[in-house]
Coordinates of C-alpha atoms in Angstrom, one line a residue:
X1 CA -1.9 36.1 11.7
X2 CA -2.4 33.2 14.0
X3 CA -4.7 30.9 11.6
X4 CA -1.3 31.9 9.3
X5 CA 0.9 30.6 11.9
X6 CA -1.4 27.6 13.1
X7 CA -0.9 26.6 9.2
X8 CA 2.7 27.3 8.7
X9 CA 2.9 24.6 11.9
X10 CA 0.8 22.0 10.6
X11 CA 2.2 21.8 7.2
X12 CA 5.9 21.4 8.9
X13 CA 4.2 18.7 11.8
X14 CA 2.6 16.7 8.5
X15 CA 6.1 17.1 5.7
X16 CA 5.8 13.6 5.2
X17 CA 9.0 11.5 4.2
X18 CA 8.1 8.4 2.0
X19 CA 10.1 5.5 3.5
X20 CA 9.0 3.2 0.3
X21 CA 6.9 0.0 -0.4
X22 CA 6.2 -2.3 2.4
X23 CA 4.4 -5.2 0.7
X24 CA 2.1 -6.7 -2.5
X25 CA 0.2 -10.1 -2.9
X26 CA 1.9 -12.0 -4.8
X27 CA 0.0 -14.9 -5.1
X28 CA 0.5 -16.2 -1.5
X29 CA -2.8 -18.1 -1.5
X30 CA -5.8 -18.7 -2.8
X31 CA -7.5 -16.0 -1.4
X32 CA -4.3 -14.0 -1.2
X33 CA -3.7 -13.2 -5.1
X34 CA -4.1 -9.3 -5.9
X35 CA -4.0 -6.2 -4.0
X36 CA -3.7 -5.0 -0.6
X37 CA -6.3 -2.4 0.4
X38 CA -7.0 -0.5 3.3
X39 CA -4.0 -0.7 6.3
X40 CA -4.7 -0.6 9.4
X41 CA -2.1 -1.2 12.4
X42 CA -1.8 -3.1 15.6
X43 CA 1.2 -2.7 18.1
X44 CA 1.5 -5.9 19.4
X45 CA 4.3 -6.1 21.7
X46 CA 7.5 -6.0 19.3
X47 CA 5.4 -6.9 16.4
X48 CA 3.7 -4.3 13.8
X49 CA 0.6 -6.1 12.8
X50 CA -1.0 -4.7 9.5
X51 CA -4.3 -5.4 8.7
X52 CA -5.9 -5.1 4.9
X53 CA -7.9 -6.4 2.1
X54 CA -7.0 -9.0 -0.3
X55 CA -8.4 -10.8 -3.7
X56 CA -8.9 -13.7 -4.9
X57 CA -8.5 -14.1 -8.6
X58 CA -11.7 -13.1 -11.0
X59 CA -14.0 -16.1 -12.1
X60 CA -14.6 -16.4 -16.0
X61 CA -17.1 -13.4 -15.4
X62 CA -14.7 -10.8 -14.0
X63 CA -15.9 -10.8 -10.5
X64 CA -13.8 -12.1 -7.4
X65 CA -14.0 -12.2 -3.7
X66 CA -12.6 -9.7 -1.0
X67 CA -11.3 -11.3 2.1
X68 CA -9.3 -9.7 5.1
X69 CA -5.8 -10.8 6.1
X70 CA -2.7 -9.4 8.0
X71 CA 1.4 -9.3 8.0
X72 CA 3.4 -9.3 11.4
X73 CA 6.4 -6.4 10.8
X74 CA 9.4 -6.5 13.2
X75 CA 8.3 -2.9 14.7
X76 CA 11.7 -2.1 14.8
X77 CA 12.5 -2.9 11.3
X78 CA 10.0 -2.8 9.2
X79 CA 11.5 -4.2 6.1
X80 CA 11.6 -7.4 8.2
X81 CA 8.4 -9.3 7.7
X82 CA 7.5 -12.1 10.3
X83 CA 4.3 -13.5 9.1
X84 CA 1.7 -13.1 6.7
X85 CA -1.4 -14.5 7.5
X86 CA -2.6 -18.1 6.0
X87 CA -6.2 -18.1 5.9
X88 CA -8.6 -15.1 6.2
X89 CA -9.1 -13.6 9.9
X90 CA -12.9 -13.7 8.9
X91 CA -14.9 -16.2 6.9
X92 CA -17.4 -14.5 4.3
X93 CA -20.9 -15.1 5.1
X94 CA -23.4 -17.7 4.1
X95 CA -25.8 -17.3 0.8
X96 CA -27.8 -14.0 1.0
X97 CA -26.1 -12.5 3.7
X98 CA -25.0 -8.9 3.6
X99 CA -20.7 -10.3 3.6
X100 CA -21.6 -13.2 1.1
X101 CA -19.1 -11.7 -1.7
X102 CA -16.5 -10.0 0.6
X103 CA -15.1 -8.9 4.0
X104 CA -13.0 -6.1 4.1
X105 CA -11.4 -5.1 7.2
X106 CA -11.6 -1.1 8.4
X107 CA -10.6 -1.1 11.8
X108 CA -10.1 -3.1 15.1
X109 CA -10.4 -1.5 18.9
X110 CA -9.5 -3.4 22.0
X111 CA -11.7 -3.6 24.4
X112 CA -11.9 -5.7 27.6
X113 CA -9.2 -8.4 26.9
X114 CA -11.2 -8.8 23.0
X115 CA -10.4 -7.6 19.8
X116 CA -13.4 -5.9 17.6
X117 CA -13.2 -6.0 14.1
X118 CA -15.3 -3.2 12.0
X119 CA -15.2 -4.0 8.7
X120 CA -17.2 -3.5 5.3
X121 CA -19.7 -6.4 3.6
X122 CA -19.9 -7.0 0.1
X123 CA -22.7 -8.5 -1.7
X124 CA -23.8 -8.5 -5.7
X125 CA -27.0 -7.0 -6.8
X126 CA -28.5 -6.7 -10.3
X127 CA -29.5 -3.3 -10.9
X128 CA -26.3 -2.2 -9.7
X129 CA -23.0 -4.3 -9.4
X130 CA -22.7 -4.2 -5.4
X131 CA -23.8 -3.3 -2.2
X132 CA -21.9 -2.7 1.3
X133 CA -22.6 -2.6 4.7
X134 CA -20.8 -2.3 8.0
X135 CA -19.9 -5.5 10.6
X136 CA -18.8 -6.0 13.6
X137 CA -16.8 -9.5 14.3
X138 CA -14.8 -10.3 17.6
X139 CA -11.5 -12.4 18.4
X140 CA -9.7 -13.4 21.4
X141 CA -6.6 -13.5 19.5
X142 CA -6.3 -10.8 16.8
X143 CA -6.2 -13.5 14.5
X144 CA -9.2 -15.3 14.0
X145 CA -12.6 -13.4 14.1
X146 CA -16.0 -14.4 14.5
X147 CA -18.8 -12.1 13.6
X148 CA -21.5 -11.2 16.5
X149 CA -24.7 -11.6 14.5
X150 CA -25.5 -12.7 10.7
X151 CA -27.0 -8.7 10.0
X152 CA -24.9 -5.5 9.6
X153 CA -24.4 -3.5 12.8
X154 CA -24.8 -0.4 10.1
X155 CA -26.4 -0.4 7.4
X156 CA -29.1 1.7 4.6
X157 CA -31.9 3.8 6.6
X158 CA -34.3 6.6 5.1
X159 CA -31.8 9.2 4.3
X160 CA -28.7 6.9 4.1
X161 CA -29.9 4.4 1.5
X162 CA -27.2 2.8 -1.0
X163 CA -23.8 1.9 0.8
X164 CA -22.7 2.0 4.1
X165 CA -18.2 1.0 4.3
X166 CA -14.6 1.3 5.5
X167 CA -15.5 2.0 9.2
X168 CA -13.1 3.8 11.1
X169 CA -13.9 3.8 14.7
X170 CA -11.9 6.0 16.9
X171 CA -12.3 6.9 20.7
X172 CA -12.0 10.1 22.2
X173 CA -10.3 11.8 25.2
X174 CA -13.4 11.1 27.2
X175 CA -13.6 7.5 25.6
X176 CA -16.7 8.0 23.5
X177 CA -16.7 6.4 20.1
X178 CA -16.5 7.8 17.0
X179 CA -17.1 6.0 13.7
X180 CA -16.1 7.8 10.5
X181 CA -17.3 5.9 7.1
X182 CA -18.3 6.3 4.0
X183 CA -22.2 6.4 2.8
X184 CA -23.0 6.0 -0.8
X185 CA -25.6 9.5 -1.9
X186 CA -26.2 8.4 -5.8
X187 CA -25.4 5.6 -8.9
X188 CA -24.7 6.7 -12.4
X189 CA -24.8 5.6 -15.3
X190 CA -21.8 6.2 -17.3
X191 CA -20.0 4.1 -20.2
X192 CA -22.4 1.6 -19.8
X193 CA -22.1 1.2 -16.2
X194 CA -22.9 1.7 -13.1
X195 CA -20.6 4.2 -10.5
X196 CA -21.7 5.1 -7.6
X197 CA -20.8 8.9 -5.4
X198 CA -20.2 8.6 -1.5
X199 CA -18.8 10.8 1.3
X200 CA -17.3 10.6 4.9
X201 CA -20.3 10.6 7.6
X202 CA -19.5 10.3 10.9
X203 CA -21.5 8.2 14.1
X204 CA -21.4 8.6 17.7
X205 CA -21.7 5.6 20.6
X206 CA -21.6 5.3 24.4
X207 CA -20.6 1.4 24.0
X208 CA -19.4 0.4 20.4
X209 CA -22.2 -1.2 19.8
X210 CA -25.3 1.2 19.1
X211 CA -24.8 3.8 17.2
X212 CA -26.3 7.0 16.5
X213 CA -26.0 9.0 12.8
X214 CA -27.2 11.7 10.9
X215 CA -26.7 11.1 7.1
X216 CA -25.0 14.4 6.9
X217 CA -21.5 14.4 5.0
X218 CA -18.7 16.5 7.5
X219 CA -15.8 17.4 4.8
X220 CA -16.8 19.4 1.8
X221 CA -16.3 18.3 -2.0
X222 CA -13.9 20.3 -3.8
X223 CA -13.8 17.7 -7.3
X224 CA -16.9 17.1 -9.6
X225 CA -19.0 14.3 -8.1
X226 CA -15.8 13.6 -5.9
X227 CA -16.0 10.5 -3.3
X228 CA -14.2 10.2 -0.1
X229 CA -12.9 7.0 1.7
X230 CA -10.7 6.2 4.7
X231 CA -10.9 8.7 7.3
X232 CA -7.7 8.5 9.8
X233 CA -7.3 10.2 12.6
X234 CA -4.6 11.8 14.9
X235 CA -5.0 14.1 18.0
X236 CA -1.7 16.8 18.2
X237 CA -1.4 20.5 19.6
X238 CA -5.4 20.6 21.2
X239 CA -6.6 19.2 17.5
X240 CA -8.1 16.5 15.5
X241 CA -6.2 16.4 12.0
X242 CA -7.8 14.1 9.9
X243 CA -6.0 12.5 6.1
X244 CA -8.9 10.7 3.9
X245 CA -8.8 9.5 0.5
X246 CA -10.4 11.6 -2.4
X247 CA -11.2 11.4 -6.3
X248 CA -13.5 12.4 -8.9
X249 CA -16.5 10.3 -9.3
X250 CA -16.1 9.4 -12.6
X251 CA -13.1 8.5 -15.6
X252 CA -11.0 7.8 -12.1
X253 CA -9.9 4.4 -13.5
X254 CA -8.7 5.9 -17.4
X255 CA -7.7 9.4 -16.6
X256 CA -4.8 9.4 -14.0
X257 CA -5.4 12.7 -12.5
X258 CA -9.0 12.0 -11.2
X259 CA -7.8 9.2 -9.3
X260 CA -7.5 8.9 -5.3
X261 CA -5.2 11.8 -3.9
X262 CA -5.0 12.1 0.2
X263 CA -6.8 15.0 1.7
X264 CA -6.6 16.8 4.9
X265 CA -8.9 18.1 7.5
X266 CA -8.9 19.3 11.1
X267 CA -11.5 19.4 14.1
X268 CA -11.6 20.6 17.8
X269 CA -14.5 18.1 18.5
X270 CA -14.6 15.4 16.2
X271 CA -18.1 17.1 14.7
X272 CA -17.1 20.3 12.8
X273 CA -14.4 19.8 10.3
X274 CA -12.4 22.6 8.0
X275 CA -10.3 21.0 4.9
X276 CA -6.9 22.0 3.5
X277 CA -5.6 19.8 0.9
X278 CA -2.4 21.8 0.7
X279 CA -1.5 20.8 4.4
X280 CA -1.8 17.0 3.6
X281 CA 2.2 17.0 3.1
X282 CA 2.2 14.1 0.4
X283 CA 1.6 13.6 -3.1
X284 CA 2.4 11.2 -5.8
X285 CA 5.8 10.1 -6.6
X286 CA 7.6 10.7 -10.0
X287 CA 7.4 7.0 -10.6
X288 CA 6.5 3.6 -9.1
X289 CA 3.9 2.1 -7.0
X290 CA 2.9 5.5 -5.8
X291 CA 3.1 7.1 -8.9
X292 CA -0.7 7.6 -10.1
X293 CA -2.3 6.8 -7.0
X294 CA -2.2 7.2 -3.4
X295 CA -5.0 5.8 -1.3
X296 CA -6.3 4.9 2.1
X297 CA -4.1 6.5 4.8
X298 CA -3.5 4.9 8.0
X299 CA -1.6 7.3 11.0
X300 CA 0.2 5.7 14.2
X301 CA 2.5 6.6 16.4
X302 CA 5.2 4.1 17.4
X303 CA 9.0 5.4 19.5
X304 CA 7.7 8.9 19.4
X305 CA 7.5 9.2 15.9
X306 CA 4.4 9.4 13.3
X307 CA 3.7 7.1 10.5
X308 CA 1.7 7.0 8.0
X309 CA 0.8 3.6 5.9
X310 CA -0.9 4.1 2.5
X311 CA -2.0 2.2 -1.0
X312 CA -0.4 3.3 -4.0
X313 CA -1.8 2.5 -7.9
X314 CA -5.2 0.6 -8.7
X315 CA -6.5 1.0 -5.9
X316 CA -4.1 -1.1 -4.1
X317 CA -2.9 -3.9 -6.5
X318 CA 0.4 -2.5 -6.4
X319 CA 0.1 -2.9 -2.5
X320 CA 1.0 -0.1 0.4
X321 CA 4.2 1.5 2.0
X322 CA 5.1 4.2 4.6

């Protein structure tokens, strides 16, 4: 009876109530020409800063560049945009580095008057068509960041070895750090290419900086060879609830209903987690941007209320609302 009525409460705390689009490249700059992936917010006095991940357009071979870039929202009126970023708040890095190809942001803690920047690598490899890793960049500003050594801060080891990305570092009640990311367990070969499976993994730290991890995946898989992205995190009512991308592992970019759908979990120590779907409180919309995708959940809290950002179809080419 009371798991019944812990339930009944959480899927009445999380009956979300979709506000509508909030905003899409469209062509803005150079490195500013599709999609807008991965949200994450600042509250910067009155200003809402959203953080994400842009593209540039393809080359004659198909393949682009990711680069990292944010919009200032009037925080009380969102529809009101102040700013949108004119050059990437991170440069890519040099030939062979881990970040050569791409830099997409994942989250950003303040610490002592400084901004750190987590965010996912990108480089291109033969065998298979990419590999990621985690940085770690840092800014005065919130504007301009500079990344604190040319090597990942996370990366492969022996029982985490093909692709390490979309960090999302939370600290807890007792200010130790928590990073929740995804780690890449297999490739396949399907259609004539290459798709690769991974799942939410979770590290520890005292300081931000070192980081200790397991290689064990903490939410189950409920789709066949089903991937998982974007963990975001809320503490309410003596619990951790937890909303995450999901999809199947392959046909997610032809068949509409294996695409990402956001999944729910909770925790009463960041560790341990038990999943619900049914409690995650949205689903697609009948039609529009939403309509055969939803992707890469972002929760804050901002005048006592709870919002949640997220990506609607292909993968966030048709941008992200609340």
């Amino acid at each position: 009876m009371l798991l019944k009525r812990l339930q009944k409460e959480i899927w009445k705390m999380f009956k979300w109530i979709k506000k509508g689009h909030l905003f899409q490249p469209s062509g803005e700059f150079d490195w500013m020409q599709t999609h807008a992936q991965v949200p994450f917010t600042l509250i910067l006095g009155n200003v809402l800063r959203i953080y994400f991940s842009t593209r540039e357009k393809p080359d004659k071979f198909g393949q682009f560049k990711s680069y990292s870039g944010f919009i200032d929202l009037d925080k009380n009126n969102f529809s009101n945009i102040l700013k949108i970023s004119k050059k990437p708040i991170l440069e890519l890095g040099k030939t062979g580095e881990f970040d050569e190809y791409g830099s997409m942001a994942g989250s950003i803690i303040r610490e002592d008057e400084k901004f750190l920047l987590y965010y996912c690598g990108w480089t291109r490899c033969k065998s298979v068509p990419y590999n990621w890793a985690i940085g770690i960049a840092e800014s005065d500003d919130g504007k301009s960041f500079k990344k604190l050594g040319l090597g990942p801060l996370l990366g492969p080891t022996l029982n985490e070895p093909y692709l390490q990305a979309c960090p999302i570092v939370y600290k807890d009640l007792n200010e130790k750090w928590h990073m929740f990311y995804l780690s890449g367990i297999k490739w396949f070969d399907h259609e004539n290419k290459k798709e690769s499976q991974y799942l939410l993994m979770h590290a520890e730290s005292l300081d931000g900086f070192t980081w200790e991890r397991n290689g064990i995946p903490i939410i189950e898989t409920l789709v066949e060879n089903e991937c998982q992205t974007s963990a975001s995190i809320i503490f309410r009512n003596g619990c951790y609830h937890m909303f995450f991308s999901y999809r199947y592992g392959l046909n997610f970019r032809s068949k509409l209903t294996n695409g990402y759908r956001i999944g729910y979990a909770k925790s009463y120590d960041l560790v341990n987690w038990e999943r619900n779907d049914n409690l995650a409180g949205i689903n697609l919309s009948e039609e529009g941007w939403d309509s055969e995708m939803i992707a890469y959940p972002h929760i804050f809290t901002l005048n006592n209320l709870t919002y949640m950002i997220y990506c609607g179809n292909y993968f966030g080419k048709s941008g992200f609302g609340y």
